[in-house]
Tab-separated table of C-alpha atoms in Angstrom:
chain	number	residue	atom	x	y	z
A	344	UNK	CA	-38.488	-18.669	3.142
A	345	UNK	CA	-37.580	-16.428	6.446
A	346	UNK	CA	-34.048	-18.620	6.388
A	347	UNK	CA	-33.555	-17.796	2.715
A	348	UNK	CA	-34.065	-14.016	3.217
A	349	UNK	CA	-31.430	-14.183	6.596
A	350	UNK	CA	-28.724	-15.467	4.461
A	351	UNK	CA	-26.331	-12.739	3.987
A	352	UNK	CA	-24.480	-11.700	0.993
A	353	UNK	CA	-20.599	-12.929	0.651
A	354	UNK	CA	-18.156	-9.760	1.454
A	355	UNK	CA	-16.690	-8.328	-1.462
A	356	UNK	CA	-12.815	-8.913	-1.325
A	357	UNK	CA	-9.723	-6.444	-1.245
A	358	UNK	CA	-6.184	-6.894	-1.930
A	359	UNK	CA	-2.819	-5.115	-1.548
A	360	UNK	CA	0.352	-4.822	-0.124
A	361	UNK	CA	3.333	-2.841	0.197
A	362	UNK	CA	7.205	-3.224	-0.407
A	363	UNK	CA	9.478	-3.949	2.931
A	364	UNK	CA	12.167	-1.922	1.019
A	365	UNK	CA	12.327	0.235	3.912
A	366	UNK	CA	10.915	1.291	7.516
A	367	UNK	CA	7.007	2.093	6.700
A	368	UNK	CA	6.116	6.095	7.121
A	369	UNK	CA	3.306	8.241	6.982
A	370	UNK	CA	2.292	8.591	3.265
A	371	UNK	CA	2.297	4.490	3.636
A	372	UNK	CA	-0.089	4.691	6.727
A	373	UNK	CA	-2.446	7.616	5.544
A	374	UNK	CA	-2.508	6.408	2.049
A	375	UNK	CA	-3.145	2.727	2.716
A	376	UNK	CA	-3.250	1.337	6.279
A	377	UNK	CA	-5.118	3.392	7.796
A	378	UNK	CA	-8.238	2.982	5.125
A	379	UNK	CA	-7.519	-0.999	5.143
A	380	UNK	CA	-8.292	-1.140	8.851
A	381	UNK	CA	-11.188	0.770	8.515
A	382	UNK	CA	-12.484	-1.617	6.179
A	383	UNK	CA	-12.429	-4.680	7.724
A	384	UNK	CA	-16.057	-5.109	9.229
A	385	UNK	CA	-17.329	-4.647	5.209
A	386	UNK	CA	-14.974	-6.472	2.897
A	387	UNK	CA	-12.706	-9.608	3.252
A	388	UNK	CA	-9.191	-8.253	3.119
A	389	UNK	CA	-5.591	-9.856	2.005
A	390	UNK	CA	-2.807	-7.481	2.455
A	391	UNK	CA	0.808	-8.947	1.939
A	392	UNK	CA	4.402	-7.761	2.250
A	393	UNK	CA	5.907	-7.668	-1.228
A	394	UNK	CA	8.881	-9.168	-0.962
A	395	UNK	CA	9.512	-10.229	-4.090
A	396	UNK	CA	9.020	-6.607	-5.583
A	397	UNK	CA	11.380	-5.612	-3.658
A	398	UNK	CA	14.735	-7.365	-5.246
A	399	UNK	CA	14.749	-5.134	-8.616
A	400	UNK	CA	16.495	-3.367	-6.237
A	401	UNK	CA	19.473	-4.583	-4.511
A	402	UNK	CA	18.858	-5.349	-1.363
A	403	UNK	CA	20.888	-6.527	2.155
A	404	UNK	CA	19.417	-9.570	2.902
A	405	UNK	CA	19.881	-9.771	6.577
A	406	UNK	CA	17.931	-6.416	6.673
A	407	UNK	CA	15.257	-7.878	4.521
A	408	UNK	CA	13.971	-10.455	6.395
A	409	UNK	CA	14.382	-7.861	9.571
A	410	UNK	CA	12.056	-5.412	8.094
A	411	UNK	CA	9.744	-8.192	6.196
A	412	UNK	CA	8.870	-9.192	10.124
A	413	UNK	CA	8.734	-5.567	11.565
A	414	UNK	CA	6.254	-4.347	8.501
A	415	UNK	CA	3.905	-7.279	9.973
A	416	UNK	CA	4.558	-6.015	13.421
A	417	UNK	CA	3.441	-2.575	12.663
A	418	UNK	CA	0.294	-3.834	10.172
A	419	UNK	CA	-0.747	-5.444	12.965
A	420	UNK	CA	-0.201	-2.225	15.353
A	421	UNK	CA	-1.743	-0.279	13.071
A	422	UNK	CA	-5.248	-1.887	13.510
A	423	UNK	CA	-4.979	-5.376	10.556
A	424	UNK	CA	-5.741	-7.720	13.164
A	425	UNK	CA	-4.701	-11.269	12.001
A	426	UNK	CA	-8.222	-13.089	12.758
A	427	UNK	CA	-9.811	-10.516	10.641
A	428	UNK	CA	-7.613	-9.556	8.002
A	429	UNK	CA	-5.671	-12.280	6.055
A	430	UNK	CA	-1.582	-10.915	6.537
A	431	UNK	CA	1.163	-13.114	4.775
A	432	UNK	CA	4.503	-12.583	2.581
A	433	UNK	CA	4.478	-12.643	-0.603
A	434	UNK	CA	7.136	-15.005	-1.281
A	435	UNK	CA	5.150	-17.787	1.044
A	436	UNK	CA	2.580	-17.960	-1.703
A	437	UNK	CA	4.842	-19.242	-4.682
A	438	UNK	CA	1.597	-18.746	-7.223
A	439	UNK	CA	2.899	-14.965	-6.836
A	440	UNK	CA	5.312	-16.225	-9.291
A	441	UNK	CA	4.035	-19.347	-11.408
A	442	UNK	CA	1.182	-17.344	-12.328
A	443	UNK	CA	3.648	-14.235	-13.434
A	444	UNK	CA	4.829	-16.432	-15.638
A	445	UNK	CA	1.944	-17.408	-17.515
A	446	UNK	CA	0.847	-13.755	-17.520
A	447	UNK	CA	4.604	-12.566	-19.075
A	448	UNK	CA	3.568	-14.316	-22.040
A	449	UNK	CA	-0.127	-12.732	-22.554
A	450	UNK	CA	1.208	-9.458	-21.663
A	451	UNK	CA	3.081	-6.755	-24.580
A	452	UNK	CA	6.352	-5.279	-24.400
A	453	UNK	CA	5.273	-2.288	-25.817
A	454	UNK	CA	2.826	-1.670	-22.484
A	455	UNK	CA	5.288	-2.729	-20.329
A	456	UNK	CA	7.417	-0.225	-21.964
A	457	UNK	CA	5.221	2.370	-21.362
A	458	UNK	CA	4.825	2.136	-17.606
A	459	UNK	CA	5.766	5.211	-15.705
A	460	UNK	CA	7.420	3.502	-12.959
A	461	UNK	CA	10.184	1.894	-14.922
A	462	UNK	CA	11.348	4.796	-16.743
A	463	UNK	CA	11.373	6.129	-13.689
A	464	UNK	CA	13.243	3.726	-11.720
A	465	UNK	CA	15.524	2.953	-14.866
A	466	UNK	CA	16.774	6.902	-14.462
A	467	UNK	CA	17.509	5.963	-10.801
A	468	UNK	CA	19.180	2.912	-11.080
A	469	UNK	CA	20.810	3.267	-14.348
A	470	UNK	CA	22.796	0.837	-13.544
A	471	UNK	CA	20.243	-1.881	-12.615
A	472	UNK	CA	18.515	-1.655	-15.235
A	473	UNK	CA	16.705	-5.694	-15.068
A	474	UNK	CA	14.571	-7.680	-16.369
A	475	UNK	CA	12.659	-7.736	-13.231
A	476	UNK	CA	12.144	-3.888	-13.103
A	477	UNK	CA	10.543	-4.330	-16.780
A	478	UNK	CA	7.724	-7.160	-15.796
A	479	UNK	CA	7.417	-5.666	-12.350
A	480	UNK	CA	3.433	-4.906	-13.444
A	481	UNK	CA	3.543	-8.416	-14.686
A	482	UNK	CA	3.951	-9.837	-11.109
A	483	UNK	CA	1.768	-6.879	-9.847
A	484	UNK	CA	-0.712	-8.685	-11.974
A	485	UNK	CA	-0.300	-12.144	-10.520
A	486	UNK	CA	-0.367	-10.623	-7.217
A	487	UNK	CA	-3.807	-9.113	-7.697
A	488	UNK	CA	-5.787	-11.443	-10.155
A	489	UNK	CA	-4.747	-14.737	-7.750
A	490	UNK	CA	-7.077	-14.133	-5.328
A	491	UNK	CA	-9.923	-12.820	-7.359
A	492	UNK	CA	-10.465	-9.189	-5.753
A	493	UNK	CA	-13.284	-7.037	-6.265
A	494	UNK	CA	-11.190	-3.636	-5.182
A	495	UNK	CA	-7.633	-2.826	-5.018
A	496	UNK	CA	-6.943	-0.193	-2.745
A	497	UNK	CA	-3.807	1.501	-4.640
A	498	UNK	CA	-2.208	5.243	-4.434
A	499	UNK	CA	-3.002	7.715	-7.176
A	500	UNK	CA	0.677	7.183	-8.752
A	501	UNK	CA	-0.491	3.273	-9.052
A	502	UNK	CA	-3.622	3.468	-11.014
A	503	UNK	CA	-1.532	2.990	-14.000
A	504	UNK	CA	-0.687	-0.760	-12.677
A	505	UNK	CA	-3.806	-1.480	-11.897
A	506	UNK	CA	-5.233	-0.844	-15.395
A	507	UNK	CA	-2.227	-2.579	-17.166
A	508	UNK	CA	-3.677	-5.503	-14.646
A	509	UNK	CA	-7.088	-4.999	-15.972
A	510	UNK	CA	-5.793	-5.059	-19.363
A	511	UNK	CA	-4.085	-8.781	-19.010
A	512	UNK	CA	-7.235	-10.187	-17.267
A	513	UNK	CA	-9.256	-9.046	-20.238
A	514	UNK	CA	-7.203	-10.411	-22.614
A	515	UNK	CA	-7.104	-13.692	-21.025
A	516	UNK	CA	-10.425	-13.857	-20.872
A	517	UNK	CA	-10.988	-13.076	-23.879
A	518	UNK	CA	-9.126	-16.269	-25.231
A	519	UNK	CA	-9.721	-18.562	-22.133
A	520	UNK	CA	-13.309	-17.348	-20.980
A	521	UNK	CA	-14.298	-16.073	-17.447
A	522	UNK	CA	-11.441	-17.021	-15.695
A	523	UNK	CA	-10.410	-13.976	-13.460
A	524	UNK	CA	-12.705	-11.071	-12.139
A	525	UNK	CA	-11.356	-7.538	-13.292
A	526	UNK	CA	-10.450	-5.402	-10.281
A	527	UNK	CA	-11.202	-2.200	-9.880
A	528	UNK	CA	-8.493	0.583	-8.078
A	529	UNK	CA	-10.053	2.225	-4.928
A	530	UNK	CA	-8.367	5.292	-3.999
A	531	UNK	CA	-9.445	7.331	-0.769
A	532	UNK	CA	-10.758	10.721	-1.460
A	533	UNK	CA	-8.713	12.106	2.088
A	534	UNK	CA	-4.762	11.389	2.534
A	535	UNK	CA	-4.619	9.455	-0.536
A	536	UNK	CA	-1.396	10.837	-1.367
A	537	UNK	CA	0.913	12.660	1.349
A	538	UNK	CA	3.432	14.481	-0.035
A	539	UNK	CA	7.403	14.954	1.718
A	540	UNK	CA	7.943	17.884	4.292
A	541	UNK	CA	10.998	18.843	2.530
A	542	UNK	CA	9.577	18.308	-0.992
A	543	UNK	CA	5.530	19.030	-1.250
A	544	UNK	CA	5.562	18.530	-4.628
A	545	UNK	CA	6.872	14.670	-4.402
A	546	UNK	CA	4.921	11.826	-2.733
A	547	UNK	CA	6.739	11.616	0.860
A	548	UNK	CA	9.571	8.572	0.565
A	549	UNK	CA	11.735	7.275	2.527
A	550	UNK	CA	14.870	7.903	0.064
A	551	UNK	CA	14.682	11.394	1.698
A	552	UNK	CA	14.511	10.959	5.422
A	553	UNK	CA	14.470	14.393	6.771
A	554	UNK	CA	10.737	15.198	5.067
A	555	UNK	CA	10.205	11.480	5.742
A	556	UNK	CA	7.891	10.773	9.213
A	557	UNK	CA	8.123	7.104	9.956
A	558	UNK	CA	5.882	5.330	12.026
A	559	UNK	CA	8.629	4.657	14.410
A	560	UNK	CA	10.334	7.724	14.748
A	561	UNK	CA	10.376	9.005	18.538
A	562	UNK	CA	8.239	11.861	19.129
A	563	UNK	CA	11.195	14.478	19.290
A	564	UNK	CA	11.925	13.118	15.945
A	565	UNK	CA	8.271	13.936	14.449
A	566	UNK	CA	8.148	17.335	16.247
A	567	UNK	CA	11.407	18.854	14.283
A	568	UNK	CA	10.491	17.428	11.051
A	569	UNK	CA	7.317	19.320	11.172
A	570	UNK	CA	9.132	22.458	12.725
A	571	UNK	CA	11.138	22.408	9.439
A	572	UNK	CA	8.835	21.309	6.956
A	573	UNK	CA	8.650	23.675	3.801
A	574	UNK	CA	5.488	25.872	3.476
A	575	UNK	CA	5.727	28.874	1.022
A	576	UNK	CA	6.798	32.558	0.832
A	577	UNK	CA	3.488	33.689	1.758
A	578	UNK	CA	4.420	37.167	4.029
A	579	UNK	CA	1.262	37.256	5.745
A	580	UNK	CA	1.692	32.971	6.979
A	581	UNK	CA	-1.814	32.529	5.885
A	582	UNK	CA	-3.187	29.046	6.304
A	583	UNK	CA	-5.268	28.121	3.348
A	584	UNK	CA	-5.421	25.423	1.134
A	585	UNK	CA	-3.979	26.160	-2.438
A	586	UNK	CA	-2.339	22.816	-3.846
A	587	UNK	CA	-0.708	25.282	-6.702
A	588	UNK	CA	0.774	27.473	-5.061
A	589	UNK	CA	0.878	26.335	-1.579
A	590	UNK	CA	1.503	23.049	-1.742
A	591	UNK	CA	3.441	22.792	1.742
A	592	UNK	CA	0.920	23.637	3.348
A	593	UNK	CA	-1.980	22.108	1.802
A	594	UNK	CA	-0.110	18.799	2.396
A	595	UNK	CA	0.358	20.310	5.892
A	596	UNK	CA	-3.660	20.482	5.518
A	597	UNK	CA	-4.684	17.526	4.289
A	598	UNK	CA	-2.330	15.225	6.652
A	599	UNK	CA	-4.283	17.192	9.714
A	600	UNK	CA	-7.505	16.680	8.412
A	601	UNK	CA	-7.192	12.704	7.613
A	602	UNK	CA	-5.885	12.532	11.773
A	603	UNK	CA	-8.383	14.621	12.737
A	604	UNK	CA	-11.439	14.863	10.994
A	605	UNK	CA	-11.856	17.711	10.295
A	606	UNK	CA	-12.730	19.525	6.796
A	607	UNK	CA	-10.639	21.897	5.044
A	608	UNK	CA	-12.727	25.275	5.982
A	609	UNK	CA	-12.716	24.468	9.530
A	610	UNK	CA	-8.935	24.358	9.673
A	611	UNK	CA	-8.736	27.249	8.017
A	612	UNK	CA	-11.016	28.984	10.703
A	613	UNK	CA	-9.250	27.650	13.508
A	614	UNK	CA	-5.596	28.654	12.195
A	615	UNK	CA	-7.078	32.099	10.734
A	616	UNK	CA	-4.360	35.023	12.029
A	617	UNK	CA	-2.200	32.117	13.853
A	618	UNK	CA	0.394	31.773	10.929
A	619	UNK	CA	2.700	29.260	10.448
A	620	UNK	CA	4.949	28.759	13.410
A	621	UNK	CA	1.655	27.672	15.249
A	622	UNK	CA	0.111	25.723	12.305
A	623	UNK	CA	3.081	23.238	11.795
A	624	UNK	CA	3.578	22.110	15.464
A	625	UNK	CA	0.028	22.395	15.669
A	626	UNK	CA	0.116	19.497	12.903
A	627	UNK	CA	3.313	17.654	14.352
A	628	UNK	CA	1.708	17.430	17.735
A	629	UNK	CA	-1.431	15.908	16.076
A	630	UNK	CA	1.042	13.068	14.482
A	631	UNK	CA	2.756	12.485	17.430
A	632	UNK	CA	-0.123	11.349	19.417
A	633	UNK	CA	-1.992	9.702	16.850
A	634	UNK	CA	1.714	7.419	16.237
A	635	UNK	CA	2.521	7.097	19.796
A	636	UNK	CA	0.045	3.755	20.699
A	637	UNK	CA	1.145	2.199	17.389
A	638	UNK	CA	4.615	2.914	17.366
A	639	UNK	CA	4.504	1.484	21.453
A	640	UNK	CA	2.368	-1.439	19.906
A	641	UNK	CA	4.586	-2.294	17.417
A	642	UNK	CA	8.210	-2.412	19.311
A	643	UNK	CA	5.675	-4.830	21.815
A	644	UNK	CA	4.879	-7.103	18.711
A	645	UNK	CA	8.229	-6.842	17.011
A	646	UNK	CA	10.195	-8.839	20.792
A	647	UNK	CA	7.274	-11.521	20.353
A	648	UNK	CA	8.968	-13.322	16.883
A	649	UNK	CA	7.158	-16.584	17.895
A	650	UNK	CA	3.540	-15.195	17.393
A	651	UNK	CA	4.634	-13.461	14.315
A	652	UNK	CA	5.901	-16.368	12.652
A	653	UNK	CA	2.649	-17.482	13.932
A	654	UNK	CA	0.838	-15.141	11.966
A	655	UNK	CA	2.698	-15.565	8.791
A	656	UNK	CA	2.391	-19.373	8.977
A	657	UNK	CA	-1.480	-18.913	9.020
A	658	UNK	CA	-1.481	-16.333	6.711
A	659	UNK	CA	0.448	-17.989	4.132
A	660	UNK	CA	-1.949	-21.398	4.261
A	661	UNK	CA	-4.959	-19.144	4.049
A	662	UNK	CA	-3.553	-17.066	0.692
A	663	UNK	CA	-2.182	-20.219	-0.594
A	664	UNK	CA	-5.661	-21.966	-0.385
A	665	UNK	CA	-7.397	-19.214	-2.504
A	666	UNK	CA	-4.255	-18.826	-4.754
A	667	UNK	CA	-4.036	-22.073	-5.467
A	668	UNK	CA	-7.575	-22.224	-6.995
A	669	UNK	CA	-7.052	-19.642	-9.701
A	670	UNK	CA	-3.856	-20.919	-10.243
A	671	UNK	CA	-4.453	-24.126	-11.435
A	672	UNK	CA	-7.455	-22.839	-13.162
A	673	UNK	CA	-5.231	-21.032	-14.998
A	674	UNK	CA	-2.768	-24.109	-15.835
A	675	UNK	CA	-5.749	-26.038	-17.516
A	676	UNK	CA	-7.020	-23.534	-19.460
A	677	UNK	CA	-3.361	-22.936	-20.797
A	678	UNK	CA	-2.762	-26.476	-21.474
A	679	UNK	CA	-0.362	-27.488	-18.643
A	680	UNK	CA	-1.209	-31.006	-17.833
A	681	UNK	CA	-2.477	-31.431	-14.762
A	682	UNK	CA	-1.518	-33.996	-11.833
């Protein structure tokens, strides 16, 4: 009976990943990484590079496979360690897009239509306009509901996939039984969204580099973007947090307060009468040092291509195993005969 009562409960699992379309920054870090790491000890956690995603978009495909390796470099520098976290790329796992498949065809075109992100992205790339921007959710879907998650830790502008995701599961369950667990979106309550220098009232991207802070931009680099980031026409340079009307600086706020700790009042109190030209170096400084080990981490990493291909090798088998479960779950409830 003692034995029975020792035996411990299985770890709830999490899933995500994020697009090598470009060098990862600081909304990517503070929105995602940073909580994933800090997770590890009380969920089982599969975080990917989405490489697949990443082709609605043209793309160069020398600096692809370049960034694909240096996004695991700087998950890994940024705390995921490889024995506790399962880190692999997406196109490895080719369930990512056998299961897509299957899920085009129990999936609408008039909720695909309605996704944010590709009228979005259709206005950006007017000329691009593809089939693959249309079913991106579709493969979002795959993504998640192959390894059976619990949580999906996802931005605030992606809780819209998630439910679309929650949406096909149900419905082919509802035809097939119990064959995937719904997920649900976690979203942090602190630096789930950080917003661009230059543009506070856009999530920061790397399509605008100047209000951009990238993990591996040199310290001289961080210090002037935060010199020059946008606040508000505020006379008196107050520091208070007012996301209406001072969003600069509230995203100034909130990106100090996820590095340090620290609540909103008490940066008010300790910036009271200091104004502006102390508060943003104040902030940039904070950045700086908090980037420095993992930036010096990751250019270690990113010269040691043997243990990285290591890495992916091991993290592909791993995802694979799991992936290949629901997978071919799903191919004999559809019908597909099996082998």
């Amino acid at each position: 009976m003692q034995e029975q009562n020792n035996i411990q409960e299985p770890k709830k699992r999490m899933l995500s990943g994020i697009q090598p379309s470009g060098d990862l920054h600081l909304g990517n870090y503070l929105g995602a990484i940073k909580n994933w790491a800090d997770r590890v000890n009380d969920y089982e956690c599969y975080y990917f590079m989405a490489d697949l995603h990443t082709i609605t978009v043209r793309q160069d495909p020398a600096d692809l496979r370049r960034r694909s390796i240096n996004q695991l470099a700087q998950y890994i520098a940024c705390g995921l360690d490889p024995e506790k976290n399962v880190l692999f790329l997406q196109s490895h796992v080719p369930a990512h897009s056998q299961l897509a498949w299957v899920l085009n065809c129990y999936t609408m075109f008039g909720e695909l239509s309605r996704m944010t992100q590709f009228k979005d992205k259709s206005a950006k790339y007017a000329n691009n306009i593809n089939a693959g921007l249309f079913t991106y959710p579709v493969l979002m879907a795959a993504d998640i509901l192959l390894y059976q998650p619990d949580y999906v830790p996802v931005g605030e502008d992606q809780k819209q996939h998630v439910e679309i995701c929650r949406d096909i599961a149900q419905r082919f369950n509802s035809i097939y039984g119990d064959v995937f667990k719904i997920p649900e979106p976690l979203i942090a309550k602190t630096g789930a969204r950080i917003y661009g220098l230059t543009t506070p009232d856009a999530k920061m991207s790397k399509s605008i580099p100047d209000g951009c802070v990238f993990l591996m931009d040199s310290p001289d680099d961080i210090r002037r973007k935060f010199k020059r980031a946008v606040t508000d026409s505020d006379t008196e340079h107050c520091v208070r947090f007012d996301k209406e009307n001072k969003p600069g600086v509230s995203n100034l706020m909130n990106i100090y307060a996820t590095l340090t700790g620290k609540t909103i009042p008490e940066i008010e109190q300790e910036f009271e009468g200091k104004g502006y030209g102390v508060f943003k170096p104040a902030v940039g400084e904070v950045v700086v040092e908090h980037l420095r080990p993992i930036r010096e981490e990751a250019e270690r990493l990113m010269k040691d291509k043997a243990y990285l291909n290591d890495v992916y090798i091991a993290g592909a088998e791993k995802a694979s195993y799991i992936a290949g479960k629901t997978l071919r779950k799903v191919y004999k409830k559809v019908g597909f005969y099996q082998i």
